[in-house]
CSV table of C-alpha atoms in Angstrom, one decimal:
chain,number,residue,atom,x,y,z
A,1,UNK,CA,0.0,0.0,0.0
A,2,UNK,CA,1.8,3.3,-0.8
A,3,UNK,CA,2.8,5.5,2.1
A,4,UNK,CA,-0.3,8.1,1.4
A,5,UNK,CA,-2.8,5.7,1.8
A,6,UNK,CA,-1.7,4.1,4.8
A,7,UNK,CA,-1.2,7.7,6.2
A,8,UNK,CA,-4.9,8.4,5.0
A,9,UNK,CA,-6.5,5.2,6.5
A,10,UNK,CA,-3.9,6.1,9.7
A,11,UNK,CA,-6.1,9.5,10.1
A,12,UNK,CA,-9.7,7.6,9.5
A,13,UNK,CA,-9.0,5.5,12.2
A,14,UNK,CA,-7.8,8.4,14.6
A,15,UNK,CA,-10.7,10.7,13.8
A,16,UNK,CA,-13.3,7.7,14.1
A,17,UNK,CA,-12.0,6.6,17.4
A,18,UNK,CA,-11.0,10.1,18.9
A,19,UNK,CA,-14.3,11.0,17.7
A,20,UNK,CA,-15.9,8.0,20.2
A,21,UNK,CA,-13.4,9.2,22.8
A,22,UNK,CA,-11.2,6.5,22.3
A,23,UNK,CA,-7.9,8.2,22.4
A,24,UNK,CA,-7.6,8.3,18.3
A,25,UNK,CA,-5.1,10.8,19.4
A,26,UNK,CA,-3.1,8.1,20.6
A,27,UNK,CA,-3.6,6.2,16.8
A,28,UNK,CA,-1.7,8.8,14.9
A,29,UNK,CA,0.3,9.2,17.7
A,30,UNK,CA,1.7,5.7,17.4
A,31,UNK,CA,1.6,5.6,13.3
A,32,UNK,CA,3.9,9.0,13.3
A,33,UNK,CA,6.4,7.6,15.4
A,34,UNK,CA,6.1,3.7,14.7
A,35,UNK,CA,5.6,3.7,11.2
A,36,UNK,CA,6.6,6.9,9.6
A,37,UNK,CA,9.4,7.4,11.8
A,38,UNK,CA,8.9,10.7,13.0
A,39,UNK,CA,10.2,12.7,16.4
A,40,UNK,CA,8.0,11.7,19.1
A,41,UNK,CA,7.3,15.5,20.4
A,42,UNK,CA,7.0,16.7,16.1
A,43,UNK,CA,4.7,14.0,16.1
A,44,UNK,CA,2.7,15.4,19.4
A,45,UNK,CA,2.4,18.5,17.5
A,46,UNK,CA,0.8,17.0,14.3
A,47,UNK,CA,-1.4,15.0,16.6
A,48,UNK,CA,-2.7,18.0,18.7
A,49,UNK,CA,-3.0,19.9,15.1
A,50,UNK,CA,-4.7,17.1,13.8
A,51,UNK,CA,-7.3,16.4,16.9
A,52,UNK,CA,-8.9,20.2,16.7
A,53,UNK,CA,-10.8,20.2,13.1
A,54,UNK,CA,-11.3,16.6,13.6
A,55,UNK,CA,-12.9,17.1,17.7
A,56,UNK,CA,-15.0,20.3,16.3
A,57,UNK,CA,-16.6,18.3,13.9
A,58,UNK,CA,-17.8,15.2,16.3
A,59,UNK,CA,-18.8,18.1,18.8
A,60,UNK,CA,-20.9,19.4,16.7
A,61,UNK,CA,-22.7,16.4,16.3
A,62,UNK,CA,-23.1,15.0,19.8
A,63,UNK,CA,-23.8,18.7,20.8
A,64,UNK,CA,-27.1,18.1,17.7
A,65,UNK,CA,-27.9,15.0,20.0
A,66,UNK,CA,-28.0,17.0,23.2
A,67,UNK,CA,-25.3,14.7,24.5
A,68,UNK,CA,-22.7,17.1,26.1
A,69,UNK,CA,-23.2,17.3,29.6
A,70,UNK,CA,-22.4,21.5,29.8
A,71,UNK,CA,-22.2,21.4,33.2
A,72,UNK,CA,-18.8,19.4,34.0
A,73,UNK,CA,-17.2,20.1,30.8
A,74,UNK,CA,-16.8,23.8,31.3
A,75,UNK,CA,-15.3,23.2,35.1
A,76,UNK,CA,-13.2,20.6,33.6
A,77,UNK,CA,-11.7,22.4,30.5
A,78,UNK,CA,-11.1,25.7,32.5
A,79,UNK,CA,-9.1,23.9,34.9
A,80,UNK,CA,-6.9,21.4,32.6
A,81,UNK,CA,-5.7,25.1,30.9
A,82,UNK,CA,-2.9,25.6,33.5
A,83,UNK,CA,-2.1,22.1,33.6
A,84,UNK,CA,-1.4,21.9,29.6
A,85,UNK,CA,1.2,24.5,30.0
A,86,UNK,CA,2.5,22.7,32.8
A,87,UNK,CA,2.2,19.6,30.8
A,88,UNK,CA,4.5,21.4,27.7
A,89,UNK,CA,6.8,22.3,29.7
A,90,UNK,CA,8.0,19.1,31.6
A,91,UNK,CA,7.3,17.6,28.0
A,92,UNK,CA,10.4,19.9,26.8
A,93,UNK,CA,12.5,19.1,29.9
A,94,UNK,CA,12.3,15.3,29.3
A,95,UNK,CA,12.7,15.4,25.2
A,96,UNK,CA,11.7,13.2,22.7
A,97,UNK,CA,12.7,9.9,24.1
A,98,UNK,CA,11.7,10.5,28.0
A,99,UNK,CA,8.4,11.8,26.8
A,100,UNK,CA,7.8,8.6,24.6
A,101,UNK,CA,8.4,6.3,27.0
A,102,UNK,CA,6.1,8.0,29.6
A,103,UNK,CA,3.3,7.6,26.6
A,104,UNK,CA,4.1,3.9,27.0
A,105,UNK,CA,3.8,3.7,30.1
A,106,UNK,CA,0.5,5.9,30.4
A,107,UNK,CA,-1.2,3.4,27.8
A,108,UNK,CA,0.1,0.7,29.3
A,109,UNK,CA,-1.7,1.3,32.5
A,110,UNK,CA,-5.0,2.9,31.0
A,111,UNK,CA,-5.2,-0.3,29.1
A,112,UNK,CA,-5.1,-2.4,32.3
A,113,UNK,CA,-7.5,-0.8,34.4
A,114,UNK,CA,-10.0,-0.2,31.4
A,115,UNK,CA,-10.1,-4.1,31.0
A,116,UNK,CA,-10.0,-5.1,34.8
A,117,UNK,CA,-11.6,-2.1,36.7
A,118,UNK,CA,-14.3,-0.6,34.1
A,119,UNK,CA,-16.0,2.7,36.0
A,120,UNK,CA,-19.7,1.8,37.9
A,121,UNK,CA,-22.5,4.1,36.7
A,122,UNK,CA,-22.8,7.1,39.2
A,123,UNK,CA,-26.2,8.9,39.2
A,124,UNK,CA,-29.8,8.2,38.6
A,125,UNK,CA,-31.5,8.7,35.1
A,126,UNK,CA,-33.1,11.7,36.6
A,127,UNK,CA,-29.5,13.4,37.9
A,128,UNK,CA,-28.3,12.9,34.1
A,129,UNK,CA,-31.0,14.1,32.5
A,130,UNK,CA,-30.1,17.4,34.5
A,131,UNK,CA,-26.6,17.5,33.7
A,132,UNK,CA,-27.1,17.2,30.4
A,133,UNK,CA,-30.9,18.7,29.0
A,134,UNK,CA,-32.2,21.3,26.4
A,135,UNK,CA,-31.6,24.2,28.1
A,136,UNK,CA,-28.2,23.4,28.6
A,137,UNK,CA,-26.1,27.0,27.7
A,138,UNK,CA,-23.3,27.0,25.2
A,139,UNK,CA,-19.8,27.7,27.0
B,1,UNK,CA,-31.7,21.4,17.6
B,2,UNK,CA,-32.9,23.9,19.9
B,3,UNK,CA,-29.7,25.2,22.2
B,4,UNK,CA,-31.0,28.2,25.3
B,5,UNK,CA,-27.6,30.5,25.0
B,6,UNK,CA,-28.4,32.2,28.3
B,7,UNK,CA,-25.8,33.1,30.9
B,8,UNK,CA,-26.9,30.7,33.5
B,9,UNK,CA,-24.3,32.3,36.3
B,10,UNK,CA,-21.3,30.3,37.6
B,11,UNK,CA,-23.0,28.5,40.3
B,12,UNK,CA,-25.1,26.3,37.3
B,13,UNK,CA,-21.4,24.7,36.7
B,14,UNK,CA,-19.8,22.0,39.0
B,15,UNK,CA,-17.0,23.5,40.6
B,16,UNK,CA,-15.6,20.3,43.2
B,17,UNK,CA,-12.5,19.3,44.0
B,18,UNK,CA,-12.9,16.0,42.3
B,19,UNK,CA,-13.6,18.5,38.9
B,20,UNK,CA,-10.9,20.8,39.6
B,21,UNK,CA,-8.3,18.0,40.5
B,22,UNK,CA,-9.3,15.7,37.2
B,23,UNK,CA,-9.2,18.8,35.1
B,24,UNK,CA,-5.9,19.5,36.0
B,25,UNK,CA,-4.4,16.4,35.2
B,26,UNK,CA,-6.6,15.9,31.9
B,27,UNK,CA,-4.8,19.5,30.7
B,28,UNK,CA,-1.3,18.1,32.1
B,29,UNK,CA,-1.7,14.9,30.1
B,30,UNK,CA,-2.5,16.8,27.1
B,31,UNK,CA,0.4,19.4,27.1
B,32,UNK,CA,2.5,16.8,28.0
B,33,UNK,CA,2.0,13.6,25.7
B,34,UNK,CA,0.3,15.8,22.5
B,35,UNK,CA,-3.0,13.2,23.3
B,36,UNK,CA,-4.3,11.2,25.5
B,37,UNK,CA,-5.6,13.7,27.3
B,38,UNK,CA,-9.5,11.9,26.3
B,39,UNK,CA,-8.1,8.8,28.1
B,40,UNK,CA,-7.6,10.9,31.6
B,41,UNK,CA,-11.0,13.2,30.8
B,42,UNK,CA,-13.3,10.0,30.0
B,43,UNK,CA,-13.2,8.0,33.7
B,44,UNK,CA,-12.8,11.7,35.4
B,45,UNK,CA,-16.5,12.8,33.5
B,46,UNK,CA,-17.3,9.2,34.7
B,47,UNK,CA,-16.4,9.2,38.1
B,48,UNK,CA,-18.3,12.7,38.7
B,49,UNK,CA,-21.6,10.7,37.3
B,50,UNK,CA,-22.0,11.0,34.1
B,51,UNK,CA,-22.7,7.6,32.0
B,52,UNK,CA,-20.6,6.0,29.6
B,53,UNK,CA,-21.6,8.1,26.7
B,54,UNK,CA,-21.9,11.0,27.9
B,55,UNK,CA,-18.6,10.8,29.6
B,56,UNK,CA,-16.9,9.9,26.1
B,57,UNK,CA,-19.1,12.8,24.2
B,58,UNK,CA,-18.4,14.8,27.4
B,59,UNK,CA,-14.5,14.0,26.6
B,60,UNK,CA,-14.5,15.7,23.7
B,61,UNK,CA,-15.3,18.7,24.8
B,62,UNK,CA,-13.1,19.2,27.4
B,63,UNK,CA,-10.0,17.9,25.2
B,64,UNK,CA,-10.9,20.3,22.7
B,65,UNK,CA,-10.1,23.9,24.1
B,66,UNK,CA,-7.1,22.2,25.6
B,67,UNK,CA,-5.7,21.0,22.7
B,68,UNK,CA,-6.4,24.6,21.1
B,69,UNK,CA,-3.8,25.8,23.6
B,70,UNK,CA,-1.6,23.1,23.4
B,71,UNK,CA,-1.0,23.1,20.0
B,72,UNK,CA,-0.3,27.0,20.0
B,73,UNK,CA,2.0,26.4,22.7
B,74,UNK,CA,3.7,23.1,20.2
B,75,UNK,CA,3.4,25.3,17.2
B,76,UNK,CA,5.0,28.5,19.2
B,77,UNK,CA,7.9,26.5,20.5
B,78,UNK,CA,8.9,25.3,16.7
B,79,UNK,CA,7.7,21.8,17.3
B,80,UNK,CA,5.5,21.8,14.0
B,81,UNK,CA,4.1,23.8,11.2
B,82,UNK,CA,0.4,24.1,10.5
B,83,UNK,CA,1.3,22.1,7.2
B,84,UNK,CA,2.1,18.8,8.6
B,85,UNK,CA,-1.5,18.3,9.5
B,86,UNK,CA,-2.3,17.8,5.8
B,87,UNK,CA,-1.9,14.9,4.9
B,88,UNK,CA,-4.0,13.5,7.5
B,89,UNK,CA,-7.1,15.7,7.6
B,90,UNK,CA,-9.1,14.9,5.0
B,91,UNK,CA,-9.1,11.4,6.0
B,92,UNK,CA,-9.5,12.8,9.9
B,93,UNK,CA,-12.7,14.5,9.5
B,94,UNK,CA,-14.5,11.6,7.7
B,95,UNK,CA,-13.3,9.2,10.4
B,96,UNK,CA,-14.7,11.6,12.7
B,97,UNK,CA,-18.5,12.1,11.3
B,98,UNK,CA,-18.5,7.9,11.6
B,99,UNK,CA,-17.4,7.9,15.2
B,100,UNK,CA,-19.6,10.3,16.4
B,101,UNK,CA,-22.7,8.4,14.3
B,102,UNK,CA,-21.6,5.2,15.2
B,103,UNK,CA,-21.7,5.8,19.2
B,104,UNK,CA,-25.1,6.2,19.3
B,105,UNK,CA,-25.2,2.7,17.9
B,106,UNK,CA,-22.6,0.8,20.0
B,107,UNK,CA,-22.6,-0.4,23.5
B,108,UNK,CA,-20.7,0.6,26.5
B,109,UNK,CA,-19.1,-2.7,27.8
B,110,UNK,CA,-17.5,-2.9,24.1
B,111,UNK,CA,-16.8,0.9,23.9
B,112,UNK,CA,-14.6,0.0,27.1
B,113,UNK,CA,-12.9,-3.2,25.9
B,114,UNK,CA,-11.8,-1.4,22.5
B,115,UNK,CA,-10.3,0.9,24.1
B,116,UNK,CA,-8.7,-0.9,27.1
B,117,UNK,CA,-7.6,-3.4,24.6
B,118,UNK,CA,-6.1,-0.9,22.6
B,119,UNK,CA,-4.2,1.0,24.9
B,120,UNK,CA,-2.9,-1.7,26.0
B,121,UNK,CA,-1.4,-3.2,22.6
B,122,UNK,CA,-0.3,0.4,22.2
B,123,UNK,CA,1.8,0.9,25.2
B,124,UNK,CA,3.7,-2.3,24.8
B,125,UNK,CA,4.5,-1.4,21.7
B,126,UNK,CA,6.1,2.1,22.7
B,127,UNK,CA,7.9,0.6,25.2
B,128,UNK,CA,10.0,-2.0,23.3
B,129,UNK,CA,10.4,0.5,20.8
């Protein structure tokens, strides 16, 4: 298969799985550094690139559902914002190796407790029909 | 689709510790490993109640804005250039209008083996790189 294909059917996969909230990041994550041989942190930056158009577009359609619960997200998002550039910086300080191993290590783990310890549901159908509803406002 | 825009006030948002701590740690994640900042924001929308779904959906939302910033921050720092998204977009945004019809569609308990399953194959395969 030539090597724009493969990079084409790479980015399906990513946006259809990062689109169910799978981590598709973490697809062309591994194809830009496994396959096509590319820096790990070069390849970050064409992941996060890549993830923006690609999360808009599946946010605009679970947001068309009604299926964005509003009232965590906006909490959640305002306070990862200092952590990111937290996050780049320490990602500078360990380089393009250090960081790539961590990412190993990260999935690695996620895997493991995804598959043994899968999350209990939390509230009632009534408490989730509040958190996420109609009237919900946009951020 | 019918979305109210009105100004609800902070106090309609959830502002715990639990929110406020998994936050955090989603937007570390992020900045730090360029993705899997979804993987941290999914069982932290989960643990503060939401379902399965909604937590994934939920996900999305939160990783977006913090990617935004993330990939200024990448971009400023001269780790790439706007073109190397390319050759992978297209292909992106048609993978992404399937995911997002498709989860309507699929259950939870396999939701959460793909992706365990997945993650796992993927970090062993860093690793021994």
């Amino acid at each position: 298969m030539p090597t724009a294909m493969i990079a084409a059917l790479a980015g399906f996969l990513a946006g259809t799985a990062g689109a169910m909230g799978l981590g598709g990041g973490s697809i062309l994550l591994l194809y830009l550094t496994l396959v096509a041989g590319e820096d790990q942190l070069h390849a970050q930056g064409i992941n996060l690139l890549f993830f923006i158009p690609c999360a808009a577009a599946a946010l605009w359609l679970h947001q068309k559902e009604n299926r964005v619960p509003w009232r965590v997200v906006v909490p959640t998002a305002l306070w990862g914002l200092p952590g990111a550039a937290v996050g780049f910086w320490l990602s500078g300080r360990l380089g393009g190796q250090g960081t790539g191993k961590l990412f190993g290590l990260f999935l690695l783990a996620l895997g493991i407790r995804e598959l043994l310890f899968p999350p209990q549901k939390g509230f009632s159908d009534q408490q989730k029909a509040s958190l996420s509803q109609k009237t919900h406002p946009m951020p | 689709m019918s979305v109210n825009r009105q100004w609800h006030g902070w106090h309609f948002y959830r502002w715990d510790s639990k929110i406020m701590a998994g936050g955090a740690l989603t937007g570390f994640v992020n900045g730090l490993l360029g993705s899997g900042g979804g993987m941290v924001a999914v069982p932290v929308l989960e643990k503060s109640g939401l379902d399965v779904k909604q937590a994934h959906s939920g996900s999305l939302a939160v990783i977006l804005p913090l990617s935004v910033i993330s990939a200024a921050m990448y971009w400023h720092g001269g780790r790439v250039a706007l073109a190397d998204v390319w050759p992978y977009l297209p292909a992106g945004l048609a993978g992404a209008f399937c995911g997002a019809k498709l989860m309507g569609r699929i259950s939870p308990r396999l939701l959460h083996r793909i992706f365990g399953g997945f993650a796992i194959w993927a970090g062993v395969n860093l690793l021994l790189r």
